[in-house]
Amino acid sequence: MIKFNNVSKRYADGTLAVESLNFEINQGEFFVIIGPSGCGKTTTLKMINRLIPLSDGTIFIKDKKISEYDIHELRWNIGYVLQQIALFPHMTIEENISVVPEMKKWNRDTMRQRARELMEMVGLEPETYLDRKPSELSGGQQQRVGVIRALAADPEIILMDEPFSALDPISREKIQDDMMDLKRNLKKTTVFVTHDMQEALKLADRICIMRDGKVVQIGTPQELVTNPANDFVEEFVGSKYRNGIPTIDLEELLQPLNETESSIVVPVSTSWKEILELLSEHEQLVVDKTGERIGMINRRSVIQYLSTNLQDRGIANE
Ligand code: ADP
């Protein structure tokens, strides 16, 4: 869907911000770019919608070079969400949401209906909020409007640059949960920049770890945790600590039993390391405690557990 072919960017002052990027983001994928500050995440993102011109290489969207798209067509078909809430302060929420549909000359009824439907998707009562100005909403609510505004004209691609990092932890978690729902329901191709590993583990289909303008590893959350390409990834993902997580209490992670014939059964005392290894091959495991099958654990619940554990240890962020 979005293909980077040997893409490099050198700024006018000589800074080589990204070098020889080669990867492809699949249709409908939630692709998270993560890495320390200054590693080239934002540059990579902004080259996709031509906010930053490439110095070398090519980016294709659906097999067509981005340079060959009409710039308006390109931008309208790519939703963009920034960290700073960028709603127009003098417009109502409804007017803000309808900016791109209006430019695309949608008819009034379709726009009205779309605004209502999107507000409901993120839990904001349309009748209460659509007529308000942005300043009459909380930061978390404004950012939710920022997200749905990017979705309003039904773009095929969404770019998000640290969209939740300015929010307090509670609003942030809430909007991440909304994002999970939107992801499930809309299946948009999304490129999401963050420096927060917990957020990446929670949302990503695949994570791209960058360092000094280069890609270090691309993989599913599971692959990065179980098979880090090098020490940098291992440290960044926090998996160095995986053997050090004192007692992974499998009982905390149990899901209801839902065995299939091929289910692997593990004792409740199995080490964290072994669990991760098994989960790299099996989607879920049955947990046995003294001869009784007490539930299942799956990749998702273990990754969640791991990311929460990292956060508690204060090592999830840069
Ligand atoms: P990140 O988003 O990972 O923090 P950026 O893509 O913003 O990284 O920046 C990558 C590198 O390019 C950094 O060294 C940054 O200082 C540099 N950079 C970013 N924008 C410019 C610019 N307009 N001119 C010169 N250097 C820049």
mmCIF file of N, CA and C in Angstrom, residues 53-168:
data_model
loop_
_atom_site.group_PDB
_atom_site.id
_atom_site.type_symbol
_atom_site.label_atom_id
_atom_site.label_comp_id
_atom_site.label_asym_id
_atom_site.label_seq_id
_atom_site.Cartn_x
_atom_site.Cartn_y
_atom_site.Cartn_z
ATOM 1 N N PRO A 53 9.819 17.122 1.241
ATOM 2 C CA PRO A 53 10.251 16.461 0.001
ATOM 3 C C PRO A 53 11.393 15.468 0.251
ATOM 4 N N LEU A 54 11.420 14.408 -0.535
ATOM 5 C CA LEU A 54 12.486 13.407 -0.409
ATOM 6 C C LEU A 54 13.770 13.944 -1.042
ATOM 7 N N SER A 55 14.909 13.501 -0.543
ATOM 8 C CA SER A 55 16.164 13.841 -1.223
ATOM 9 C C SER A 55 16.542 12.748 -2.201
ATOM 10 N N ASP A 56 16.155 11.536 -1.868
ATOM 11 C CA ASP A 56 16.547 10.404 -2.700
ATOM 12 C C ASP A 56 15.533 9.284 -2.538
ATOM 13 N N GLY A 57 15.412 8.443 -3.571
ATOM 14 C CA GLY A 57 14.509 7.295 -3.481
ATOM 15 C C GLY A 57 13.087 7.657 -3.872
ATOM 16 N N THR A 58 12.185 6.725 -3.663
ATOM 17 C CA THR A 58 10.799 6.911 -4.091
ATOM 18 C C THR A 58 9.847 6.353 -3.050
ATOM 19 N N ILE A 59 8.718 7.037 -2.875
ATOM 20 C CA ILE A 59 7.630 6.451 -2.076
ATOM 21 C C ILE A 59 6.471 6.196 -3.028
ATOM 22 N N PHE A 60 5.935 4.994 -2.961
ATOM 23 C CA PHE A 60 4.776 4.650 -3.771
ATOM 24 C C PHE A 60 3.563 4.515 -2.867
ATOM 25 N N ILE A 61 2.435 5.009 -3.330
ATOM 26 C CA ILE A 61 1.169 4.683 -2.673
ATOM 27 C C ILE A 61 0.337 3.953 -3.710
ATOM 28 N N LYS A 62 -0.058 2.760 -3.390
ATOM 29 C CA LYS A 62 -0.773 1.911 -4.333
ATOM 30 C C LYS A 62 -0.052 1.870 -5.700
ATOM 31 N N ASP A 63 1.231 1.612 -5.653
ATOM 32 C CA ASP A 63 2.055 1.442 -6.843
ATOM 33 C C ASP A 63 2.231 2.700 -7.699
ATOM 34 N N LYS A 64 1.747 3.848 -7.218
ATOM 35 C CA LYS A 64 1.969 5.081 -7.980
ATOM 36 C C LYS A 64 2.888 5.980 -7.157
ATOM 37 N N LYS A 65 3.885 6.565 -7.794
ATOM 38 C CA LYS A 65 4.813 7.445 -7.076
ATOM 39 C C LYS A 65 4.056 8.612 -6.460
ATOM 40 N N ILE A 66 4.403 8.973 -5.222
ATOM 41 C CA ILE A 66 3.656 10.083 -4.611
ATOM 42 C C ILE A 66 3.852 11.370 -5.406
ATOM 43 N N SER A 67 4.992 11.505 -6.078
ATOM 44 C CA SER A 67 5.237 12.723 -6.851
ATOM 45 C C SER A 67 4.287 12.835 -8.055
ATOM 46 N N GLU A 68 3.676 11.719 -8.416
ATOM 47 C CA GLU A 68 2.772 11.753 -9.585
ATOM 48 C C GLU A 68 1.325 12.033 -9.214
ATOM 49 N N TYR A 69 1.040 12.067 -7.908
ATOM 50 C CA TYR A 69 -0.327 12.401 -7.492
ATOM 51 C C TYR A 69 -0.517 13.908 -7.531
ATOM 52 N N ASP A 70 -1.728 14.328 -7.839
ATOM 53 C CA ASP A 70 -2.079 15.722 -7.640
ATOM 54 C C ASP A 70 -1.992 15.970 -6.129
ATOM 55 N N ILE A 71 -1.348 17.062 -5.735
ATOM 56 C CA ILE A 71 -1.072 17.283 -4.310
ATOM 57 C C ILE A 71 -2.359 17.334 -3.461
ATOM 58 N N HIS A 72 -3.419 17.936 -4.036
ATOM 59 C CA HIS A 72 -4.678 18.027 -3.265
ATOM 60 C C HIS A 72 -5.308 16.658 -3.107
ATOM 61 N N GLU A 73 -5.282 15.920 -4.207
ATOM 62 C CA GLU A 73 -5.846 14.568 -4.182
ATOM 63 C C GLU A 73 -5.105 13.736 -3.121
ATOM 64 N N LEU A 74 -3.785 13.892 -3.119
ATOM 65 C CA LEU A 74 -2.958 13.136 -2.173
ATOM 66 C C LEU A 74 -3.312 13.507 -0.728
ATOM 67 N N ARG A 75 -3.336 14.801 -0.447
ATOM 68 C CA ARG A 75 -3.569 15.255 0.938
ATOM 69 C C ARG A 75 -4.984 14.923 1.400
ATOM 70 N N TRP A 76 -5.971 15.073 0.526
ATOM 71 C CA TRP A 76 -7.346 14.798 0.933
ATOM 72 C C TRP A 76 -7.559 13.315 1.220
ATOM 73 N N ASN A 77 -6.756 12.493 0.571
ATOM 74 C CA ASN A 77 -6.928 11.064 0.797
ATOM 75 C C ASN A 77 -6.034 10.521 1.890
ATOM 76 N N ILE A 78 -5.371 11.442 2.588
ATOM 77 C CA ILE A 78 -4.537 11.040 3.720
ATOM 78 C C ILE A 78 -4.930 11.884 4.933
ATOM 79 N N GLY A 79 -5.526 11.256 5.932
ATOM 80 C CA GLY A 79 -5.866 11.981 7.165
ATOM 81 C C GLY A 79 -4.594 12.201 7.964
ATOM 82 N N TYR A 80 -4.549 13.301 8.715
ATOM 83 C CA TYR A 80 -3.305 13.647 9.406
ATOM 84 C C TYR A 80 -3.653 14.146 10.801
ATOM 85 N N VAL A 81 -3.081 13.528 11.824
ATOM 86 C CA VAL A 81 -3.352 13.949 13.203
ATOM 87 C C VAL A 81 -2.026 14.284 13.886
ATOM 88 N N LEU A 82 -1.991 15.480 14.486
ATOM 89 C CA LEU A 82 -0.752 15.946 15.117
ATOM 90 C C LEU A 82 -0.866 15.901 16.633
ATOM 91 N N GLN A 83 0.289 16.043 17.274
ATOM 92 C CA GLN A 83 0.297 16.078 18.735
ATOM 93 C C GLN A 83 -0.439 17.311 19.257
ATOM 94 N N GLN A 84 -0.107 18.455 18.660
ATOM 95 C CA GLN A 84 -0.778 19.681 19.088
ATOM 96 C C GLN A 84 -2.176 19.668 18.503
ATOM 97 N N ILE A 85 -3.149 19.873 19.372
ATOM 98 C CA ILE A 85 -4.510 19.853 18.882
ATOM 99 C C ILE A 85 -4.665 21.016 17.913
ATOM 100 N N ALA A 86 -4.996 20.696 16.688
ATOM 101 C CA ALA A 86 -4.966 21.734 15.668
ATOM 102 C C ALA A 86 -6.372 22.028 15.146
ATOM 103 N N LEU A 87 -7.349 22.073 16.068
ATOM 104 C CA LEU A 87 -8.709 22.422 15.625
ATOM 105 C C LEU A 87 -8.763 23.923 15.382
ATOM 106 N N PHE A 88 -9.618 24.336 14.443
ATOM 107 C CA PHE A 88 -9.768 25.780 14.202
ATOM 108 C C PHE A 88 -10.616 26.363 15.330
ATOM 109 N N PRO A 89 -10.058 27.304 16.107
ATOM 110 C CA PRO A 89 -10.710 27.743 17.348
ATOM 111 C C PRO A 89 -12.028 28.484 17.127
ATOM 112 N N HIS A 90 -12.160 29.166 15.999
ATOM 113 C CA HIS A 90 -13.364 29.979 15.791
ATOM 114 C C HIS A 90 -14.499 29.171 15.166
ATOM 115 N N MET A 91 -14.218 27.935 14.777
ATOM 116 C CA MET A 91 -15.270 27.106 14.166
ATOM 117 C C MET A 91 -15.863 26.172 15.203
ATOM 118 N N THR A 92 -17.110 25.751 14.964
ATOM 119 C CA THR A 92 -17.707 24.751 15.856
ATOM 120 C C THR A 92 -17.056 23.392 15.583
ATOM 121 N N ILE A 93 -17.350 22.440 16.482
ATOM 122 C CA ILE A 93 -16.818 21.089 16.300
ATOM 123 C C ILE A 93 -17.310 20.509 14.965
ATOM 124 N N GLU A 94 -18.592 20.732 14.682
ATOM 125 C CA GLU A 94 -19.134 20.189 13.428
ATOM 126 C C GLU A 94 -18.432 20.795 12.212
ATOM 127 N N GLU A 95 -18.194 22.108 12.258
ATOM 128 C CA GLU A 95 -17.506 22.753 11.132
ATOM 129 C C GLU A 95 -16.079 22.220 10.997
ATOM 130 N N ASN A 96 -15.442 22.009 12.172
ATOM 131 C CA ASN A 96 -14.087 21.459 12.137
ATOM 132 C C ASN A 96 -14.050 20.094 11.468
ATOM 133 N N ILE A 97 -15.028 19.246 11.846
ATOM 134 C CA ILE A 97 -15.037 17.881 11.294
ATOM 135 C C ILE A 97 -15.314 17.907 9.788
ATOM 136 N N SER A 98 -16.066 18.929 9.354
ATOM 137 C CA SER A 98 -16.533 18.933 7.962
ATOM 138 C C SER A 98 -15.604 19.652 6.989
ATOM 139 N N VAL A 99 -14.423 20.070 7.461
ATOM 140 C CA VAL A 99 -13.537 20.857 6.593
ATOM 141 C C VAL A 99 -13.199 20.127 5.285
ATOM 142 N N VAL A 100 -12.705 18.901 5.415
ATOM 143 C CA VAL A 100 -12.302 18.200 4.182
ATOM 144 C C VAL A 100 -13.515 17.737 3.360
ATOM 145 N N PRO A 101 -14.556 17.155 4.004
ATOM 146 C CA PRO A 101 -15.758 16.826 3.213
ATOM 147 C C PRO A 101 -16.288 18.039 2.442
ATOM 148 N N GLU A 102 -16.197 19.221 3.078
ATOM 149 C CA GLU A 102 -16.651 20.450 2.426
ATOM 150 C C GLU A 102 -15.796 20.736 1.181
ATOM 151 N N MET A 103 -14.472 20.581 1.350
ATOM 152 C CA MET A 103 -13.596 20.817 0.194
ATOM 153 C C MET A 103 -13.867 19.815 -0.917
ATOM 154 N N LYS A 104 -14.257 18.608 -0.482
ATOM 155 C CA LYS A 104 -14.567 17.583 -1.486
ATOM 156 C C LYS A 104 -15.981 17.734 -2.036
ATOM 157 N N LYS A 105 -16.661 18.786 -1.567
ATOM 158 C CA LYS A 105 -18.009 19.133 -2.033
ATOM 159 C C LYS A 105 -19.038 18.023 -1.773
ATOM 160 N N TRP A 106 -18.952 17.427 -0.589
ATOM 161 C CA TRP A 106 -19.995 16.476 -0.187
ATOM 162 C C TRP A 106 -21.295 17.246 -0.004
ATOM 163 N N ASN A 107 -22.419 16.577 -0.143
ATOM 164 C CA ASN A 107 -23.654 17.316 0.115
ATOM 165 C C ASN A 107 -23.901 17.435 1.616
ATOM 166 N N ARG A 108 -24.698 18.456 1.963
ATOM 167 C CA ARG A 108 -24.851 18.862 3.354
ATOM 168 C C ARG A 108 -25.363 17.726 4.263
ATOM 169 N N ASP A 109 -26.332 16.983 3.760
ATOM 170 C CA ASP A 109 -26.905 15.911 4.588
ATOM 171 C C ASP A 109 -25.880 14.818 4.877
ATOM 172 N N THR A 110 -25.103 14.474 3.858
ATOM 173 C CA THR A 110 -24.079 13.436 4.054
ATOM 174 C C THR A 110 -23.062 13.900 5.094
ATOM 175 N N MET A 111 -22.685 15.179 5.027
ATOM 176 C CA MET A 111 -21.707 15.706 5.985
ATOM 177 C C MET A 111 -22.262 15.698 7.403
ATOM 178 N N ARG A 112 -23.521 16.104 7.516
ATOM 179 C CA ARG A 112 -24.156 16.132 8.851
ATOM 180 C C ARG A 112 -24.187 14.733 9.448
ATOM 181 N N GLN A 113 -24.577 13.802 8.615
ATOM 182 C CA GLN A 113 -24.698 12.427 9.068
ATOM 183 C C GLN A 113 -23.329 11.852 9.460
ATOM 184 N N ARG A 114 -22.329 12.160 8.639
ATOM 185 C CA ARG A 114 -20.977 11.672 8.886
ATOM 186 C C ARG A 114 -20.441 12.212 10.225
ATOM 187 N N ALA A 115 -20.658 13.510 10.473
ATOM 188 C CA ALA A 115 -20.169 14.119 11.711
ATOM 189 C C ALA A 115 -20.791 13.424 12.922
ATOM 190 N N ARG A 116 -22.095 13.123 12.814
ATOM 191 C CA ARG A 116 -22.794 12.483 13.940
ATOM 192 C C ARG A 116 -22.293 11.064 14.180
ATOM 193 N N GLU A 117 -22.107 10.378 13.084
ATOM 194 C CA GLU A 117 -21.658 8.990 13.174
ATOM 195 C C GLU A 117 -20.240 8.901 13.789
ATOM 196 N N LEU A 118 -19.389 9.829 13.383
ATOM 197 C CA LEU A 118 -18.011 9.798 13.895
ATOM 198 C C LEU A 118 -17.964 10.163 15.374
ATOM 199 N N MET A 119 -18.772 11.164 15.761
ATOM 200 C CA MET A 119 -18.801 11.564 17.172
ATOM 201 C C MET A 119 -19.231 10.381 18.027
ATOM 202 N N GLU A 120 -20.227 9.669 17.555
ATOM 203 C CA GLU A 120 -20.699 8.521 18.324
ATOM 204 C C GLU A 120 -19.632 7.429 18.426
ATOM 205 N N MET A 121 -18.866 7.288 17.369
ATOM 206 C CA MET A 121 -17.811 6.268 17.378
ATOM 207 C C MET A 121 -16.804 6.494 18.488
ATOM 208 N N VAL A 122 -16.570 7.761 18.850
ATOM 209 C CA VAL A 122 -15.591 8.011 19.910
ATOM 210 C C VAL A 122 -16.258 8.475 21.209
ATOM 211 N N GLY A 123 -17.539 8.144 21.329
ATOM 212 C CA GLY A 123 -18.225 8.371 22.605
ATOM 213 C C GLY A 123 -18.500 9.828 22.940
ATOM 214 N N LEU A 124 -18.643 10.677 21.927
ATOM 215 C CA LEU A 124 -19.017 12.071 22.204
ATOM 216 C C LEU A 124 -20.434 12.290 21.679
ATOM 217 N N GLU A 125 -21.316 12.632 22.592
ATOM 218 C CA GLU A 125 -22.728 12.829 22.267
ATOM 219 C C GLU A 125 -22.871 13.961 21.231
ATOM 220 N N PRO A 126 -23.319 13.653 20.001
ATOM 221 C CA PRO A 126 -23.351 14.696 18.950
ATOM 222 C C PRO A 126 -24.166 15.926 19.348
ATOM 223 N N GLU A 127 -25.341 15.709 19.922
ATOM 224 C CA GLU A 127 -26.199 16.864 20.229
ATOM 225 C C GLU A 127 -25.540 17.794 21.242
ATOM 226 N N THR A 128 -24.757 17.222 22.136
ATOM 227 C CA THR A 128 -24.119 18.036 23.176
ATOM 228 C C THR A 128 -22.916 18.811 22.629
ATOM 229 N N TYR A 129 -22.156 18.177 21.767
ATOM 230 C CA TYR A 129 -20.840 18.753 21.444
ATOM 231 C C TYR A 129 -20.705 19.397 20.067
ATOM 232 N N LEU A 130 -21.535 18.995 19.104
ATOM 233 C CA LEU A 130 -21.267 19.463 17.732
ATOM 234 C C LEU A 130 -21.320 20.978 17.566
ATOM 235 N N ASP A 131 -22.156 21.650 18.384
ATOM 236 C CA ASP A 131 -22.268 23.104 18.232
ATOM 237 C C ASP A 131 -21.265 23.880 19.073
ATOM 238 N N ARG A 132 -20.486 23.146 19.867
ATOM 239 C CA ARG A 132 -19.536 23.860 20.721
ATOM 240 C C ARG A 132 -18.290 24.286 19.947
ATOM 241 N N LYS A 133 -17.566 25.222 20.538
ATOM 242 C CA LYS A 133 -16.253 25.606 20.014
ATOM 243 C C LYS A 133 -15.204 24.717 20.690
ATOM 244 N N PRO A 134 -14.070 24.519 20.059
ATOM 245 C CA PRO A 134 -13.045 23.642 20.642
ATOM 246 C C PRO A 134 -12.695 23.985 22.100
ATOM 247 N N SER A 135 -12.676 25.284 22.434
ATOM 248 C CA SER A 135 -12.274 25.659 23.797
ATOM 249 C C SER A 135 -13.272 25.169 24.848
ATOM 250 N N GLU A 136 -14.452 24.759 24.390
ATOM 251 C CA GLU A 136 -15.449 24.261 25.345
ATOM 252 C C GLU A 136 -15.354 22.743 25.544
ATOM 253 N N LEU A 137 -14.284 22.150 25.053
ATOM 254 C CA LEU A 137 -14.057 20.711 25.236
ATOM 255 C C LEU A 137 -12.757 20.511 26.014
ATOM 256 N N SER A 138 -12.648 19.374 26.702
ATOM 257 C CA SER A 138 -11.391 19.061 27.403
ATOM 258 C C SER A 138 -10.319 18.703 26.371
ATOM 259 N N GLY A 139 -9.077 18.636 26.833
ATOM 260 C CA GLY A 139 -7.974 18.285 25.936
ATOM 261 C C GLY A 139 -8.188 16.927 25.274
ATOM 262 N N GLY A 140 -8.623 15.954 26.079
ATOM 263 C CA GLY A 140 -8.840 14.604 25.541
ATOM 264 C C GLY A 140 -9.962 14.594 24.514
ATOM 265 N N GLN A 141 -11.038 15.360 24.812
ATOM 266 C CA GLN A 141 -12.165 15.424 23.859
ATOM 267 C C GLN A 141 -11.727 16.105 22.568
ATOM 268 N N GLN A 142 -10.946 17.180 22.707
ATOM 269 C CA GLN A 142 -10.471 17.875 21.494
ATOM 270 C C GLN A 142 -9.621 16.941 20.640
ATOM 271 N N GLN A 143 -8.804 16.151 21.303
ATOM 272 C CA GLN A 143 -7.928 15.274 20.520
ATOM 273 C C GLN A 143 -8.743 14.183 19.825
ATOM 274 N N ARG A 144 -9.826 13.747 20.504
ATOM 275 C CA ARG A 144 -10.701 12.770 19.844
ATOM 276 C C ARG A 144 -11.338 13.386 18.594
ATOM 277 N N VAL A 145 -11.705 14.673 18.711
ATOM 278 C CA VAL A 145 -12.247 15.351 17.527
ATOM 279 C C VAL A 145 -11.164 15.457 16.446
ATOM 280 N N GLY A 146 -9.917 15.700 16.898
ATOM 281 C CA GLY A 146 -8.797 15.737 15.940
ATOM 282 C C GLY A 146 -8.692 14.429 15.166
ATOM 283 N N VAL A 147 -8.893 13.322 15.871
ATOM 284 C CA VAL A 147 -8.795 12.012 15.218
ATOM 285 C C VAL A 147 -9.953 11.814 14.234
ATOM 286 N N ILE A 148 -11.167 12.127 14.677
ATOM 287 C CA ILE A 148 -12.290 11.873 13.760
ATOM 288 C C ILE A 148 -12.312 12.874 12.602
ATOM 289 N N ARG A 149 -11.772 14.069 12.847
ATOM 290 C CA ARG A 149 -11.682 15.002 11.723
ATOM 291 C C ARG A 149 -10.795 14.420 10.618
ATOM 292 N N ALA A 150 -9.724 13.753 11.045
ATOM 293 C CA ALA A 150 -8.831 13.152 10.046
ATOM 294 C C ALA A 150 -9.522 12.024 9.292
ATOM 295 N N LEU A 151 -10.531 11.427 9.931
ATOM 296 C CA LEU A 151 -11.240 10.305 9.306
ATOM 297 C C LEU A 151 -12.440 10.755 8.482
ATOM 298 N N ALA A 152 -12.804 12.047 8.615
ATOM 299 C CA ALA A 152 -14.118 12.501 8.150
ATOM 300 C C ALA A 152 -14.404 12.169 6.694
ATOM 301 N N ALA A 153 -13.447 12.455 5.826
ATOM 302 C CA ALA A 153 -13.733 12.268 4.403
ATOM 303 C C ALA A 153 -13.357 10.864 3.950
ATOM 304 N N ASP A 154 -13.250 9.964 4.930
ATOM 305 C CA ASP A 154 -12.990 8.560 4.649
ATOM 306 C C ASP A 154 -11.703 8.342 3.845
ATOM 307 N N PRO A 155 -10.588 8.896 4.335
ATOM 308 C CA PRO A 155 -9.327 8.729 3.610
ATOM 309 C C PRO A 155 -8.878 7.270 3.690
ATOM 310 N N GLU A 156 -8.039 6.881 2.755
ATOM 311 C CA GLU A 156 -7.563 5.493 2.795
ATOM 312 C C GLU A 156 -6.415 5.328 3.774
ATOM 313 N N ILE A 157 -5.731 6.444 4.039
ATOM 314 C CA ILE A 157 -4.533 6.385 4.884
ATOM 315 C C ILE A 157 -4.650 7.428 5.996
ATOM 316 N N ILE A 158 -4.193 7.072 7.192
ATOM 317 C CA ILE A 158 -4.146 8.042 8.289
ATOM 318 C C ILE A 158 -2.710 8.122 8.799
ATOM 319 N N LEU A 159 -2.194 9.331 8.909
ATOM 320 C CA LEU A 159 -0.877 9.530 9.506
ATOM 321 C C LEU A 159 -1.077 10.174 10.869
ATOM 322 N N MET A 160 -0.415 9.645 11.883
ATOM 323 C CA MET A 160 -0.584 10.207 13.225
ATOM 324 C C MET A 160 0.786 10.417 13.853
ATOM 325 N N ASP A 161 1.058 11.679 14.249
ATOM 326 C CA ASP A 161 2.372 11.999 14.799
ATOM 327 C C ASP A 161 2.262 12.275 16.291
ATOM 328 N N GLU A 162 2.617 11.329 17.097
ATOM 329 C CA GLU A 162 2.526 11.418 18.561
ATOM 330 C C GLU A 162 1.193 12.032 18.977
ATOM 331 N N PRO A 163 0.080 11.498 18.477
ATOM 332 C CA PRO A 163 -1.191 12.194 18.654
ATOM 333 C C PRO A 163 -1.672 12.270 20.107
ATOM 334 N N PHE A 164 -1.195 11.384 20.954
ATOM 335 C CA PHE A 164 -1.748 11.370 22.315
ATOM 336 C C PHE A 164 -0.734 11.776 23.373
ATOM 337 N N SER A 165 0.448 12.211 22.940
ATOM 338 C CA SER A 165 1.504 12.375 23.938
ATOM 339 C C SER A 165 1.316 13.603 24.822
ATOM 340 N N ALA A 166 0.444 14.536 24.403
ATOM 341 C CA ALA A 166 0.247 15.700 25.261
ATOM 342 C C ALA A 166 -0.861 15.469 26.296
ATOM 343 N N LEU A 167 -1.483 14.301 26.259
ATOM 344 C CA LEU A 167 -2.639 14.069 27.134
ATOM 345 C C LEU A 167 -2.231 13.476 28.478
ATOM 346 N N ASP A 168 -3.078 13.702 29.476
ATOM 347 C CA ASP A 168 -2.829 13.081 30.777
ATOM 348 C C ASP A 168 -3.057 11.571 30.645
#
